[in-house]
mmCIF file with all atom_site columns, C-alpha atoms in Angstrom:
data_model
loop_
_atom_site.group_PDB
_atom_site.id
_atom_site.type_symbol
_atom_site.label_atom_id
_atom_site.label_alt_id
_atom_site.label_comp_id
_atom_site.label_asym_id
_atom_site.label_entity_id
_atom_site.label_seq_id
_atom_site.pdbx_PDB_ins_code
_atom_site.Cartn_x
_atom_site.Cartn_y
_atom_site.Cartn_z
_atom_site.occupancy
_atom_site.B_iso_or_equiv
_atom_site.pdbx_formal_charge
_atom_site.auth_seq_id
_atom_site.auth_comp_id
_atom_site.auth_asym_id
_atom_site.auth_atom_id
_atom_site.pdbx_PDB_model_num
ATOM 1   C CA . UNK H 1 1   ? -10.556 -9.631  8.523   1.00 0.00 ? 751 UNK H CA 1
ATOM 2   C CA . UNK H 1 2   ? -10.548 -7.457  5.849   1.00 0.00 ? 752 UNK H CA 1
ATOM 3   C CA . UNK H 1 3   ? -11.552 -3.092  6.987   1.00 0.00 ? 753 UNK H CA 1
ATOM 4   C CA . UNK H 1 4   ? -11.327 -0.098  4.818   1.00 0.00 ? 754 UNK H CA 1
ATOM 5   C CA . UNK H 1 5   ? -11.228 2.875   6.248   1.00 0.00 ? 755 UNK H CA 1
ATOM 6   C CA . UNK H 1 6   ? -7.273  5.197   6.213   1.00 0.00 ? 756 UNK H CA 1
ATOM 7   C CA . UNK H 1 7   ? -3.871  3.798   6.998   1.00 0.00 ? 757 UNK H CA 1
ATOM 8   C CA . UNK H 1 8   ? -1.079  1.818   5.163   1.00 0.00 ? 758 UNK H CA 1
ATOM 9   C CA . UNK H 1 9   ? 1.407   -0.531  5.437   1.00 0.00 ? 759 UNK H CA 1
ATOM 10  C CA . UNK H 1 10  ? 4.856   0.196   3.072   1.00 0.00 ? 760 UNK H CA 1
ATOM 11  C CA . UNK H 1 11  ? 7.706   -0.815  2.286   1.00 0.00 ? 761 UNK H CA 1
ATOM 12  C CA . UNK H 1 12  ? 11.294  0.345   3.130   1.00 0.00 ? 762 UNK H CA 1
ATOM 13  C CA . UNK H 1 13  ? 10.578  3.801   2.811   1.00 0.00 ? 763 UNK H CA 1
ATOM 14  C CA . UNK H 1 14  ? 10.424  5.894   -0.804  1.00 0.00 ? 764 UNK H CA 1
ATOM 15  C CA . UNK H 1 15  ? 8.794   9.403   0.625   1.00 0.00 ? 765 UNK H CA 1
ATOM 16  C CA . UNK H 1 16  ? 10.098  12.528  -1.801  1.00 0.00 ? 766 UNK H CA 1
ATOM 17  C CA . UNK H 1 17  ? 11.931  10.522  -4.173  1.00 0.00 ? 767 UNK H CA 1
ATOM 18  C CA . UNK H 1 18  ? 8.748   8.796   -5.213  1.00 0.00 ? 768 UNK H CA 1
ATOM 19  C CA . UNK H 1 19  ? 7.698   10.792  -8.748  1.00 0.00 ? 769 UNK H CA 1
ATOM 20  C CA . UNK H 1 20  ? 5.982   9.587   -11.546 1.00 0.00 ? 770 UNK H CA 1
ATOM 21  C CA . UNK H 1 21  ? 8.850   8.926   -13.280 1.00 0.00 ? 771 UNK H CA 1
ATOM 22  C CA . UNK H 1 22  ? 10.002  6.848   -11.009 1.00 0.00 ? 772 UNK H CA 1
ATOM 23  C CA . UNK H 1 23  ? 6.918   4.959   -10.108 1.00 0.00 ? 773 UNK H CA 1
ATOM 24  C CA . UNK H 1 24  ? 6.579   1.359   -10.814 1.00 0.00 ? 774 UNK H CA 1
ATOM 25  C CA . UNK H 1 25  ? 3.159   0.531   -12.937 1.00 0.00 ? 775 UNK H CA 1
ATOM 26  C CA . UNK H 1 26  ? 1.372   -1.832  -10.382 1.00 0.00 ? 776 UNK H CA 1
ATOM 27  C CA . UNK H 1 27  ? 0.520   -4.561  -12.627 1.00 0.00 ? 777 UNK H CA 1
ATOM 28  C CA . UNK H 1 28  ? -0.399  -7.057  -10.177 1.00 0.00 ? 778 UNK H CA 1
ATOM 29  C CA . UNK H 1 29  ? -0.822  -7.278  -6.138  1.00 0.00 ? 779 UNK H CA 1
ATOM 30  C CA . UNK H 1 30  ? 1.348   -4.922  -3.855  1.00 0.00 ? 780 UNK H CA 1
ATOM 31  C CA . UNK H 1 31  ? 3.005   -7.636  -1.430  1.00 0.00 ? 781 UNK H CA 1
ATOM 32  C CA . UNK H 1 32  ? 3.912   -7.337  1.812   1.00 0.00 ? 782 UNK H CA 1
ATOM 33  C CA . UNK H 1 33  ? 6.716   -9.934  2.858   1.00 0.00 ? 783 UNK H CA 1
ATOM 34  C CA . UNK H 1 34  ? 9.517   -9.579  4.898   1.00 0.00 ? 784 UNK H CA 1
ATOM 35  C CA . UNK H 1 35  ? 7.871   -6.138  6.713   1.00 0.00 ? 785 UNK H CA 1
ATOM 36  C CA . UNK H 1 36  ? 8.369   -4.857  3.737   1.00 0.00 ? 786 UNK H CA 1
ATOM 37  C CA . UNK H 1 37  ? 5.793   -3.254  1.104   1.00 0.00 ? 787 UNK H CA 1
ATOM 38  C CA . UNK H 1 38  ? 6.691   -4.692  -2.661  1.00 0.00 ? 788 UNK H CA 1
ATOM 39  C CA . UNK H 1 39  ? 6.740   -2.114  -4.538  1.00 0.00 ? 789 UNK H CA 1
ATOM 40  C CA . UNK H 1 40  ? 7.336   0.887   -2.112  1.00 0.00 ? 790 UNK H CA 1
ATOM 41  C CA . UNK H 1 41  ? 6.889   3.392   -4.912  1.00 0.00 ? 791 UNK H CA 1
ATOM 42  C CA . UNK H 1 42  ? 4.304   2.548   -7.559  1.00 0.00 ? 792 UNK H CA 1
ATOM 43  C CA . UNK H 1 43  ? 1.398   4.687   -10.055 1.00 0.00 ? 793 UNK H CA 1
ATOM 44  C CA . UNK H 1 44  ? -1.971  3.586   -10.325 1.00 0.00 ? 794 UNK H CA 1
ATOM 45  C CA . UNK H 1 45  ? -5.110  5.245   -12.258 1.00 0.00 ? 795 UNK H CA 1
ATOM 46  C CA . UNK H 1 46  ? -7.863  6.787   -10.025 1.00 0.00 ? 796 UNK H CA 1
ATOM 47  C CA . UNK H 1 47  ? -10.352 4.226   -9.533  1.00 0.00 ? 797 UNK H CA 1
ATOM 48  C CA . UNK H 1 48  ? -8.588  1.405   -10.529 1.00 0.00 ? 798 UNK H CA 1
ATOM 49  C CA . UNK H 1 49  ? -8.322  -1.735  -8.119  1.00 0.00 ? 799 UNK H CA 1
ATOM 50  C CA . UNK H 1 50  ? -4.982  -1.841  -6.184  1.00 0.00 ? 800 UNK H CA 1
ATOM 51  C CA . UNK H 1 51  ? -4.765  -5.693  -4.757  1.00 0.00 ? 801 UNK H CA 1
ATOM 52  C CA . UNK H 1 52  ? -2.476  -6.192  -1.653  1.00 0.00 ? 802 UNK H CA 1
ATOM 53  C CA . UNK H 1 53  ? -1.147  -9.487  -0.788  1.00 0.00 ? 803 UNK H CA 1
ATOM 54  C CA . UNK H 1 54  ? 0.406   -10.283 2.511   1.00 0.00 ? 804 UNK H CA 1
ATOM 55  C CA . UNK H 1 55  ? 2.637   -13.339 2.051   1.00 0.00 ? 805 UNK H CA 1
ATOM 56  C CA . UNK H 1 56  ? 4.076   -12.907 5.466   1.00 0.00 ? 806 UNK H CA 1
ATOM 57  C CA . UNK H 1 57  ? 2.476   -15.112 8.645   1.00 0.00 ? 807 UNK H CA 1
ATOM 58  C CA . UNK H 1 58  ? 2.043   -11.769 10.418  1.00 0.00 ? 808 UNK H CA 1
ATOM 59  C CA . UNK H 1 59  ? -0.477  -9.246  10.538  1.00 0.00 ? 809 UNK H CA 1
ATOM 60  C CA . UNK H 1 60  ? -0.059  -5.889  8.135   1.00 0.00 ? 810 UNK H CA 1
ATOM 61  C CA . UNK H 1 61  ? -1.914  -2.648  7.644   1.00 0.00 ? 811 UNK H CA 1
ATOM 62  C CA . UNK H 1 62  ? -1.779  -1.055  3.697   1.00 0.00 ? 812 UNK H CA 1
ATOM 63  C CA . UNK H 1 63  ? -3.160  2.685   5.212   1.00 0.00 ? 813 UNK H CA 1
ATOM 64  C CA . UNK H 1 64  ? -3.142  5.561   2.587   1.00 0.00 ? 814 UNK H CA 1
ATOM 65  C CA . UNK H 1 65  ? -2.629  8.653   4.367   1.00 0.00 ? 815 UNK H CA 1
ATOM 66  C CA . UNK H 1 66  ? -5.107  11.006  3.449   1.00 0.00 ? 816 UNK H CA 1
ATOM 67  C CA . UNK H 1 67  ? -7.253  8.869   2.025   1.00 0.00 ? 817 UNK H CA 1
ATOM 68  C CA . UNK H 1 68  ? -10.145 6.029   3.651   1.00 0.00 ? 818 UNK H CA 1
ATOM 69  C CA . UNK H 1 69  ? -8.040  3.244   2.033   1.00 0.00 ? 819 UNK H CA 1
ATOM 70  C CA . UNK H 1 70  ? -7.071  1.033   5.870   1.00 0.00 ? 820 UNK H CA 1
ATOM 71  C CA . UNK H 1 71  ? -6.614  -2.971  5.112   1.00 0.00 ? 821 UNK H CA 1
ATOM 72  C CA . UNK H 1 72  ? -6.426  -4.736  7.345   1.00 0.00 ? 822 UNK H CA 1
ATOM 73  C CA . UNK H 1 73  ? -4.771  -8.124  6.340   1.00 0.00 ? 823 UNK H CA 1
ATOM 74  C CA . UNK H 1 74  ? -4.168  -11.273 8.769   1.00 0.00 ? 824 UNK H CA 1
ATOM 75  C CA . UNK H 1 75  ? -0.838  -13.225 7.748   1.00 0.00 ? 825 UNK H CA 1
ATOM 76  C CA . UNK H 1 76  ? -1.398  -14.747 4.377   1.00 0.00 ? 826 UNK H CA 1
ATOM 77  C CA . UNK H 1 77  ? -4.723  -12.785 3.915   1.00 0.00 ? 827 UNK H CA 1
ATOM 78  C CA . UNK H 1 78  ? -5.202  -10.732 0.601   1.00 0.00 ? 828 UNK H CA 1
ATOM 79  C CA . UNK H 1 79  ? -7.408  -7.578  0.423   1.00 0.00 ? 829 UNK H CA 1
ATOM 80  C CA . UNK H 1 80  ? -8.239  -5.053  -2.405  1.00 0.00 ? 830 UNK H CA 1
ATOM 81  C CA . UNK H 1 81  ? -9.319  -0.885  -2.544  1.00 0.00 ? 831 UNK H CA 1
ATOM 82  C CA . UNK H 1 82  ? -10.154 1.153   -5.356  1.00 0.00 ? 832 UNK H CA 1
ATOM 83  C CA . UNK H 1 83  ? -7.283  3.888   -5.823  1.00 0.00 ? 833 UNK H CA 1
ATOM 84  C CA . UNK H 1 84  ? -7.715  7.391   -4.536  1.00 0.00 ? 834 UNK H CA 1
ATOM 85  C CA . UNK H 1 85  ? -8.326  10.690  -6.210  1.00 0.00 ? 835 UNK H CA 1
ATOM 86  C CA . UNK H 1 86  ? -5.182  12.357  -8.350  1.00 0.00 ? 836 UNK H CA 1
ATOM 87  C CA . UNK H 1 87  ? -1.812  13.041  -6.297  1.00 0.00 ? 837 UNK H CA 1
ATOM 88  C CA . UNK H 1 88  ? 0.693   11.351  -4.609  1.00 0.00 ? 838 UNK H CA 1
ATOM 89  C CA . UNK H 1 89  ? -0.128  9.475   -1.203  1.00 0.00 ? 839 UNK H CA 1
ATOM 90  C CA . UNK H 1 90  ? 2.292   8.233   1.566   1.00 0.00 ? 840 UNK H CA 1
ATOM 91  C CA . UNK H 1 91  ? 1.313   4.576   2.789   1.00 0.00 ? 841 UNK H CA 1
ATOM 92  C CA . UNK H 1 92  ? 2.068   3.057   5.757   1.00 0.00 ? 842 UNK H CA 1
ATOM 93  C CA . UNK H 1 93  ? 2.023   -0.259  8.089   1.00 0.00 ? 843 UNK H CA 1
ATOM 94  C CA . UNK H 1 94  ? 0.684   0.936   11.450  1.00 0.00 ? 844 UNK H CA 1
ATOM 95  C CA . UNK H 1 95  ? 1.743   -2.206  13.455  1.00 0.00 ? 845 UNK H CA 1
ATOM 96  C CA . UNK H 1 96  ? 5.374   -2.044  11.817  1.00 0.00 ? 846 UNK H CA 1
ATOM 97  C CA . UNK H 1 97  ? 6.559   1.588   11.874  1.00 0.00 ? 847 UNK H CA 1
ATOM 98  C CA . UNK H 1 98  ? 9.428   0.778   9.069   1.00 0.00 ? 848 UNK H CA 1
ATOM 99  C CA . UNK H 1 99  ? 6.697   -0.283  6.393   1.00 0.00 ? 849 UNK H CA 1
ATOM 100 C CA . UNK H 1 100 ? 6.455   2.391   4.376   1.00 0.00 ? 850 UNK H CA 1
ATOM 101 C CA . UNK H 1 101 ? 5.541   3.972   0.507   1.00 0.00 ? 851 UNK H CA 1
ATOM 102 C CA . UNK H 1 102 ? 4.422   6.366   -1.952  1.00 0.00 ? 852 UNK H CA 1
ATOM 103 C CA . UNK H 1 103 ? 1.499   5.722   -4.359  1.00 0.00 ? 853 UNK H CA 1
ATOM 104 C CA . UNK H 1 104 ? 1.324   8.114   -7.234  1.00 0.00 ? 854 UNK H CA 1
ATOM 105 C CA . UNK H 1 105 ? -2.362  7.996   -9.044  1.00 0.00 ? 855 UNK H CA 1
ATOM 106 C CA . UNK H 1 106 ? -2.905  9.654   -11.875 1.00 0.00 ? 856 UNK H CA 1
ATOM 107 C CA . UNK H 1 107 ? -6.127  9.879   -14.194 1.00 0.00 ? 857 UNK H CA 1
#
């Protein structure tokens, strides 16, 4: 089952530290494997497609606080959402509380 609607599943955790400078370019799927979000801190352009791949055989969320971007993604399912407006977003797993990121979009 694939939802979207706002909550995410990250990795292990980038919060402040993730800048622009720092940000990965996502240049193909965000994976989730090992409760873990790959990358945890990433930039994307506004609009653009972010694909999320969970390669574990467990359930995951990809939820983007403050935004209406909620996957949900069956083990071994892959999902898709068009990128938020401009700023930096926190991202979360909300059945594994350790999953966690930072998404910074720009223009």
């Amino acid at each position: 089952m694939v939802a979207l609607s706002g909550a995410a599943c990250g990795g292990s955790g980038s919060g402040g530290g993730c800048t622009a400078d720092k940000a990965t370019a996502l240049s193909g799927p965000l994976t989730m494997q090992g409760r873990a979000f790959s990358p945890a801190c990433f930039k994307v352009a506004s609009g653009s497609t972010i694909s999320v791949d969970n390669k574990d055989l467990v359930a995951h969320t990809f939820t983007v606080k403050g935004s209406n971007i909620d996957l949900h993604l069956l083990g071994g399912q892959a999902g898709s959402a068009s990128a938020p407006a401009v700023g930096t977003y926190d991202f979360i797993c909300t059945l594994h509380l350790g999953m966690r990121g930072t998404i910074v979009v720009t223009k």
